[in-house]
């Protein structure tokens, strides 16, 4: 991590010591998330960008409104602006029409009792008028007069007050907010052309394994194409990271050390896939441990049980490390439920980035044993009775990437939950906006 980052000097051992019943060989999902959040630190560097370039960036300071929005009391409807005190609950009101107020061109004149002004949506309210009667509620309209039926409107109706949306000097957007399309429109409505944002997070990633081949290479017997490189590329791109794709690194000490050092010296975070499971080549684990403060976990979850996490150093530079499993689905699950939230926090996002769960009905029974969290790929639909229901995609093996492509949600079966019966409620996380 470079010098402009708010790098934490907290040790993993120090963070872990605060967690009761810590067991690296049986760590619950929630405990792993807690340790990661307490150990990492956000980058501190800030830059100013034009609002057209600010989409999905993280705001680095509060944006204070320089103006009132709206700037004046104005009409919420097309109709007639009048004095609320003229209204009678049991009596029609005949009013003289003095003129017209348009959006961007106010009525210039006084409006007395028994008088009104025809007004368009967004037009500034005439002096002393505090109520608008919608045009469709009136009768006997003419150039010179109009009738307001008894009880059709109350004093103060259909008027938008000055500063009602935003008062001058109050925060319009808070530091740590991820800027979405509506936020860009809000900034433009305030006349703000540039905003301070945290610099983009730089993330290096690579896959490990002698059996991996890149697209375009000959697929020898016993070898497989490296799909993780492309799913990680897609997930990191969606987060808005600057990415360093280091491809495939062979299982040998020299190659691995060079890869880790290069990644560490050029990125804020490193994500690897493979080399952290039981029975994997020891070189990856050895190199992680050699270069920094790293712990290896067996998380109580399926898929994605093995994982490494920590911080490594090289030539005075630090980077946070996420060592993910090698199986394609396990890579995606561990990324979404551990690395993604951590990376967003590193970006400076203050909002809770925990994926939102939605309760739905299970269409069929789902096998599950207590003692681990399971993330099963699901297809969410609407049943014949109009109630949302979910079914799993079939085989839930951690190497079956096709099932991840077919799914539109993830079924989350919590740590203590047992078998699910058909008709039981389960929590799902929608892929829309996540994958």
Tab-separated table of C-alpha atoms in Angstrom, residues 234-423:
chain	number	residue	atom	x	y	z
A	234	UNK	CA	-15.374	-8.736	-14.100
A	235	UNK	CA	-16.069	-8.428	-10.367
A	236	UNK	CA	-13.227	-5.953	-9.776
A	237	UNK	CA	-14.198	-3.893	-12.821
A	238	UNK	CA	-17.756	-3.604	-11.532
A	239	UNK	CA	-16.400	-2.283	-8.246
A	240	UNK	CA	-14.582	0.458	-10.124
A	241	UNK	CA	-11.065	-0.675	-9.187
A	242	UNK	CA	-7.912	-0.020	-11.164
A	243	UNK	CA	-6.797	-3.561	-11.836
A	244	UNK	CA	-3.437	-5.217	-12.428
A	245	UNK	CA	-4.012	-8.544	-14.177
A	246	UNK	CA	-0.929	-10.698	-13.539
A	247	UNK	CA	-2.280	-13.826	-15.214
A	248	UNK	CA	-1.183	-17.302	-14.102
A	249	UNK	CA	1.775	-17.839	-11.756
A	250	UNK	CA	3.436	-21.253	-11.638
A	251	UNK	CA	3.857	-23.231	-8.411
A	252	UNK	CA	7.491	-22.512	-7.739
A	253	UNK	CA	9.100	-20.322	-5.059
A	254	UNK	CA	10.895	-17.885	-7.359
A	255	UNK	CA	7.869	-17.163	-9.554
A	256	UNK	CA	5.568	-16.790	-6.568
A	257	UNK	CA	7.900	-14.490	-4.647
A	258	UNK	CA	8.372	-12.275	-7.699
A	259	UNK	CA	4.614	-12.146	-8.257
A	260	UNK	CA	3.801	-11.288	-4.642
A	261	UNK	CA	6.486	-8.612	-4.475
A	262	UNK	CA	5.446	-7.027	-7.775
A	263	UNK	CA	1.793	-7.027	-6.720
A	264	UNK	CA	2.598	-5.644	-3.284
A	265	UNK	CA	4.715	-2.808	-4.670
A	266	UNK	CA	2.094	-1.752	-7.216
A	267	UNK	CA	-1.293	-2.240	-5.553
A	268	UNK	CA	-3.337	-1.588	-2.423
A	269	UNK	CA	-4.769	-5.101	-2.358
A	270	UNK	CA	-3.869	-8.482	-3.816
A	271	UNK	CA	-6.310	-11.260	-4.687
A	272	UNK	CA	-5.069	-14.741	-5.499
A	273	UNK	CA	-6.988	-17.861	-6.455
A	274	UNK	CA	-5.692	-21.316	-5.593
A	275	UNK	CA	-2.914	-22.563	-3.353
A	276	UNK	CA	-4.618	-22.153	0.034
A	277	UNK	CA	-6.497	-25.447	0.350
A	278	UNK	CA	-5.444	-28.640	2.099
A	279	UNK	CA	-3.146	-30.636	-0.141
A	280	UNK	CA	-2.200	-27.657	-2.332
A	281	UNK	CA	1.464	-26.948	-3.091
A	282	UNK	CA	3.082	-25.434	-0.018
A	283	UNK	CA	4.914	-22.694	-1.916
A	284	UNK	CA	1.980	-20.292	-2.053
A	285	UNK	CA	1.283	-20.523	1.677
A	286	UNK	CA	4.966	-20.320	2.520
A	287	UNK	CA	5.430	-17.202	0.421
A	288	UNK	CA	2.377	-15.485	1.918
A	289	UNK	CA	3.613	-16.205	5.439
A	290	UNK	CA	7.186	-15.235	4.580
A	291	UNK	CA	6.239	-11.804	3.268
A	292	UNK	CA	3.833	-10.640	5.928
A	293	UNK	CA	1.190	-10.965	8.610
A	294	UNK	CA	-1.100	-13.635	7.176
A	295	UNK	CA	-3.464	-16.163	8.677
A	296	UNK	CA	-4.973	-19.258	7.034
A	297	UNK	CA	-8.562	-20.183	7.748
A	298	UNK	CA	-10.947	-23.053	7.253
A	299	UNK	CA	-14.208	-21.123	7.240
A	300	UNK	CA	-17.459	-22.810	8.221
A	301	UNK	CA	-19.056	-22.331	4.809
A	302	UNK	CA	-19.800	-24.072	1.560
A	303	UNK	CA	-18.457	-23.495	-1.025
A	304	UNK	CA	-15.192	-21.731	-0.237
A	305	UNK	CA	-13.874	-23.251	2.970
A	306	UNK	CA	-10.123	-22.464	2.670
A	307	UNK	CA	-9.023	-18.830	2.673
A	308	UNK	CA	-5.966	-16.745	3.528
A	309	UNK	CA	-6.084	-13.164	4.724
A	310	UNK	CA	-3.582	-10.608	5.938
A	311	UNK	CA	-1.092	-8.000	4.859
A	312	UNK	CA	2.234	-8.494	3.090
A	313	UNK	CA	5.172	-6.134	2.599
A	314	UNK	CA	7.934	-5.648	0.056
A	315	UNK	CA	10.535	-2.896	-0.152
A	316	UNK	CA	8.605	-0.572	2.133
A	317	UNK	CA	5.206	-1.091	0.456
A	318	UNK	CA	2.192	-2.819	2.014
A	319	UNK	CA	-0.823	-4.505	0.460
A	320	UNK	CA	-3.768	-6.354	1.976
A	321	UNK	CA	-4.001	-9.944	0.797
A	322	UNK	CA	-7.037	-12.112	0.054
A	323	UNK	CA	-6.045	-15.683	-0.784
A	324	UNK	CA	-9.155	-17.288	-2.258
A	325	UNK	CA	-9.755	-20.975	-3.082
A	326	UNK	CA	-9.129	-22.286	-6.577
A	327	UNK	CA	-12.528	-23.727	-7.508
A	328	UNK	CA	-14.434	-21.264	-9.742
A	329	UNK	CA	-17.646	-20.959	-7.713
A	330	UNK	CA	-15.733	-20.843	-4.417
A	331	UNK	CA	-13.700	-17.932	-5.796
A	332	UNK	CA	-16.847	-15.971	-6.577
A	333	UNK	CA	-18.566	-16.732	-3.275
A	334	UNK	CA	-15.561	-15.834	-1.126
A	335	UNK	CA	-14.997	-12.692	-3.168
A	336	UNK	CA	-18.576	-11.494	-2.700
A	337	UNK	CA	-18.854	-12.285	0.989
A	338	UNK	CA	-15.369	-11.301	2.150
A	339	UNK	CA	-13.217	-9.415	-0.367
A	340	UNK	CA	-15.927	-7.227	-1.912
A	341	UNK	CA	-17.034	-5.619	1.350
A	342	UNK	CA	-13.420	-5.123	2.428
A	343	UNK	CA	-12.451	-3.477	-0.857
A	344	UNK	CA	-15.405	-1.093	-0.668
A	345	UNK	CA	-14.354	-0.105	2.837
A	346	UNK	CA	-10.809	0.453	1.569
A	347	UNK	CA	-12.297	2.738	-1.094
A	348	UNK	CA	-13.717	4.908	1.694
A	349	UNK	CA	-17.356	3.801	1.435
A	350	UNK	CA	-19.132	4.467	4.725
A	351	UNK	CA	-22.390	2.719	3.884
A	352	UNK	CA	-23.054	-0.829	5.074
A	353	UNK	CA	-21.965	-2.945	2.119
A	354	UNK	CA	-23.370	-6.238	3.430
A	355	UNK	CA	-25.472	-7.716	0.601
A	356	UNK	CA	-29.189	-7.389	1.366
A	357	UNK	CA	-31.133	-10.596	1.885
A	358	UNK	CA	-34.769	-11.070	0.876
A	359	UNK	CA	-37.015	-13.787	2.403
A	360	UNK	CA	-38.712	-16.015	-0.183
A	361	UNK	CA	-40.349	-19.422	-0.278
A	362	UNK	CA	-38.287	-22.512	-1.094
A	363	UNK	CA	-39.879	-24.457	-3.931
A	364	UNK	CA	-38.329	-27.731	-2.825
A	365	UNK	CA	-36.445	-29.278	0.072
A	366	UNK	CA	-32.776	-28.315	0.418
A	367	UNK	CA	-30.299	-30.497	2.284
A	368	UNK	CA	-28.355	-28.623	4.961
A	369	UNK	CA	-26.559	-29.492	8.180
A	370	UNK	CA	-26.031	-27.061	11.064
A	371	UNK	CA	-22.560	-25.737	11.784
A	372	UNK	CA	-21.705	-23.991	8.547
A	373	UNK	CA	-23.123	-21.274	6.279
A	374	UNK	CA	-24.100	-22.485	2.825
A	375	UNK	CA	-24.426	-20.333	-0.264
A	376	UNK	CA	-26.425	-22.201	-2.884
A	377	UNK	CA	-27.091	-20.966	-6.385
A	378	UNK	CA	-30.783	-20.339	-6.988
A	379	UNK	CA	-33.331	-19.273	-9.560
A	380	UNK	CA	-35.913	-16.847	-8.202
A	381	UNK	CA	-39.351	-16.743	-9.821
A	382	UNK	CA	-42.993	-16.045	-9.004
A	383	UNK	CA	-45.201	-19.016	-8.162
A	384	UNK	CA	-48.718	-19.621	-9.473
A	385	UNK	CA	-50.104	-17.998	-6.331
A	386	UNK	CA	-48.119	-14.811	-6.961
A	387	UNK	CA	-45.605	-15.455	-4.169
A	388	UNK	CA	-41.879	-15.309	-4.895
A	389	UNK	CA	-40.164	-18.673	-4.656
A	390	UNK	CA	-36.694	-20.047	-5.275
A	391	UNK	CA	-35.260	-23.339	-6.456
A	392	UNK	CA	-31.615	-24.296	-6.506
A	393	UNK	CA	-29.922	-24.770	-9.876
A	394	UNK	CA	-29.057	-28.427	-9.388
A	395	UNK	CA	-25.544	-29.614	-8.639
A	396	UNK	CA	-23.912	-27.266	-6.135
A	397	UNK	CA	-20.331	-28.435	-6.656
A	398	UNK	CA	-17.798	-25.632	-6.291
A	399	UNK	CA	-16.410	-26.350	-9.746
A	400	UNK	CA	-19.767	-26.107	-11.564
A	401	UNK	CA	-19.458	-22.559	-12.900
A	402	UNK	CA	-22.362	-23.069	-15.319
A	403	UNK	CA	-24.755	-23.155	-12.360
A	404	UNK	CA	-23.494	-19.713	-11.300
A	405	UNK	CA	-24.200	-18.392	-14.790
A	406	UNK	CA	-27.733	-19.848	-14.781
A	407	UNK	CA	-28.605	-18.519	-11.313
A	408	UNK	CA	-30.148	-15.111	-10.616
A	409	UNK	CA	-29.691	-15.240	-6.845
A	410	UNK	CA	-27.788	-16.873	-4.008
A	411	UNK	CA	-29.689	-18.840	-1.359
A	412	UNK	CA	-28.113	-18.135	2.051
A	413	UNK	CA	-28.549	-20.940	4.569
A	414	UNK	CA	-27.328	-19.611	7.909
A	415	UNK	CA	-24.763	-21.237	10.212
A	416	UNK	CA	-27.225	-22.858	12.643
A	417	UNK	CA	-29.899	-23.778	10.110
A	418	UNK	CA	-30.785	-27.402	9.405
A	419	UNK	CA	-32.542	-28.971	6.426
A	420	UNK	CA	-35.051	-26.828	4.545
A	421	UNK	CA	-38.468	-28.269	3.736
A	422	UNK	CA	-40.509	-27.366	0.672
A	423	UNK	CA	-42.511	-24.239	1.499
